[in-house]
Coordinates of C-alpha atoms in Angstrom, one line a residue:
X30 CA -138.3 -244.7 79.6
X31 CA -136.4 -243.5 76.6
X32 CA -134.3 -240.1 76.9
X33 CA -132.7 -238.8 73.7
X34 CA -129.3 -236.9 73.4
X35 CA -131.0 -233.3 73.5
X36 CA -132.6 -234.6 76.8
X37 CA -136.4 -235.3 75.2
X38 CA -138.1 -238.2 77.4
X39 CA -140.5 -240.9 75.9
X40 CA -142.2 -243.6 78.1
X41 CA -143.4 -246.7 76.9
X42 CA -145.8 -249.6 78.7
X43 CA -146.5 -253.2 77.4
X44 CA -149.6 -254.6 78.3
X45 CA -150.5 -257.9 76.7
X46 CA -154.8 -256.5 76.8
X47 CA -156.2 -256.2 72.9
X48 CA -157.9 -253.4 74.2
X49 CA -156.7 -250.2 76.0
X50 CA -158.4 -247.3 77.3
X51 CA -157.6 -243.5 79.4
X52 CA -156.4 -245.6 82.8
X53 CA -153.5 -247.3 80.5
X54 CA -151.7 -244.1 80.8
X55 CA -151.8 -243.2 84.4
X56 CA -148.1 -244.0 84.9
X57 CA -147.0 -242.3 81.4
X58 CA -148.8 -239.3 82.4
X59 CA -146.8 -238.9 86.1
X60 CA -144.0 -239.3 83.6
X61 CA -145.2 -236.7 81.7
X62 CA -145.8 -234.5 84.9
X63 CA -142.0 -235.4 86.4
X64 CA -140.6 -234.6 83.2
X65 CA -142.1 -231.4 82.6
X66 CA -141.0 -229.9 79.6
X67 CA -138.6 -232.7 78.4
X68 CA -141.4 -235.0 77.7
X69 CA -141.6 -235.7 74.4
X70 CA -144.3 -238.7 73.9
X71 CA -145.9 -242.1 76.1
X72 CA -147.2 -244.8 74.4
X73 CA -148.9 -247.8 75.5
X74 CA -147.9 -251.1 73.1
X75 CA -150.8 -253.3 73.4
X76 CA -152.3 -256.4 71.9
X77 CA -154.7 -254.7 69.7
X78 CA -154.5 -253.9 65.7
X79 CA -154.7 -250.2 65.6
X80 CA -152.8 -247.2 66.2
X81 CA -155.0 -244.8 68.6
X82 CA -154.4 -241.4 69.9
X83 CA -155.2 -240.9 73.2
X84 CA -154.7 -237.0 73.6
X85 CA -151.8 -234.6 72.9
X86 CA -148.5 -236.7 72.8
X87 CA -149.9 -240.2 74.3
X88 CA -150.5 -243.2 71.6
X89 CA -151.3 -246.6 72.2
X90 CA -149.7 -248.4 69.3
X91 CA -149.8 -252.5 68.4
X92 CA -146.9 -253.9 69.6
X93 CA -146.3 -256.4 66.7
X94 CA -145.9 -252.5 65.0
X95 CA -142.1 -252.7 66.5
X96 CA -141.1 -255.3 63.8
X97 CA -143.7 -254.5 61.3
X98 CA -142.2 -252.7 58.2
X99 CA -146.2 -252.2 57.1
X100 CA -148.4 -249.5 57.8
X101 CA -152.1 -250.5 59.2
X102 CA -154.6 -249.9 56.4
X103 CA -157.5 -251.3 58.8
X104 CA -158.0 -253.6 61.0
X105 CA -156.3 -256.7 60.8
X106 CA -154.7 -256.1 57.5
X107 CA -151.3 -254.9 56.4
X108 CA -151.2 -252.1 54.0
X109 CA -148.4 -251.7 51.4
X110 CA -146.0 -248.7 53.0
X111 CA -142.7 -247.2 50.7
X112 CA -140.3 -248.8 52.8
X113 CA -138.6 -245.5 53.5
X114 CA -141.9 -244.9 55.2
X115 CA -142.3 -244.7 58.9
X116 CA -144.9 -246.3 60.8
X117 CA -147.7 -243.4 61.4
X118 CA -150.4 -243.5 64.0
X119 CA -153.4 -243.4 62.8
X120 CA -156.9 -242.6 63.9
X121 CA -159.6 -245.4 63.5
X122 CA -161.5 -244.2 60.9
X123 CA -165.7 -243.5 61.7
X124 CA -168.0 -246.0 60.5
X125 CA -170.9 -244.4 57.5

């Protein structure tokens, strides 16, 4: 858990799975519920290649994206980000 000076709570979990699903966030969402108001985000760093949402302010989020300076493009390849640039969560994209 994370807390910033104005008192805004994020929760992060590791879990070394390449997948994750809803049940990954059971803890961040008591968080969530303890916090109340003050929560801010929870994400889940996983094993995975993609940036997912899972619902208002919970992301799971590849954990090699804490050193990368890259955005994700698509799986398993590294786009080329301004380096100003934040990471962003994205959204897989749908299949046509």
């Amino acid at each position: 858990m994370l807390e910033d000076r104005r008192g805004r709570v994020v929760g992060v979990e590791v879990k070394r799975s390449a997948t994750v699903g809803p049940g990954d966030f059971q803890g961040l969402r008591a968080l969530a519920t303890a916090a109340g108001a003050r929560f801010w985000r929870g994400v889940v760093l996983y094993g995975g290649e993609m940036a997912l949402p899972f619902g208002g302010r919970f992301h799971a989020v590849p954990i090699e994206a804490v050193w990368r300076t890259e955005a994700p493009t698509e799986p398993g390849r590294a786009g080329e980000a301004a380096p100003e640039e934040p990471y962003r969560l994205q959204a897989p994209r749908a299949k046509r």
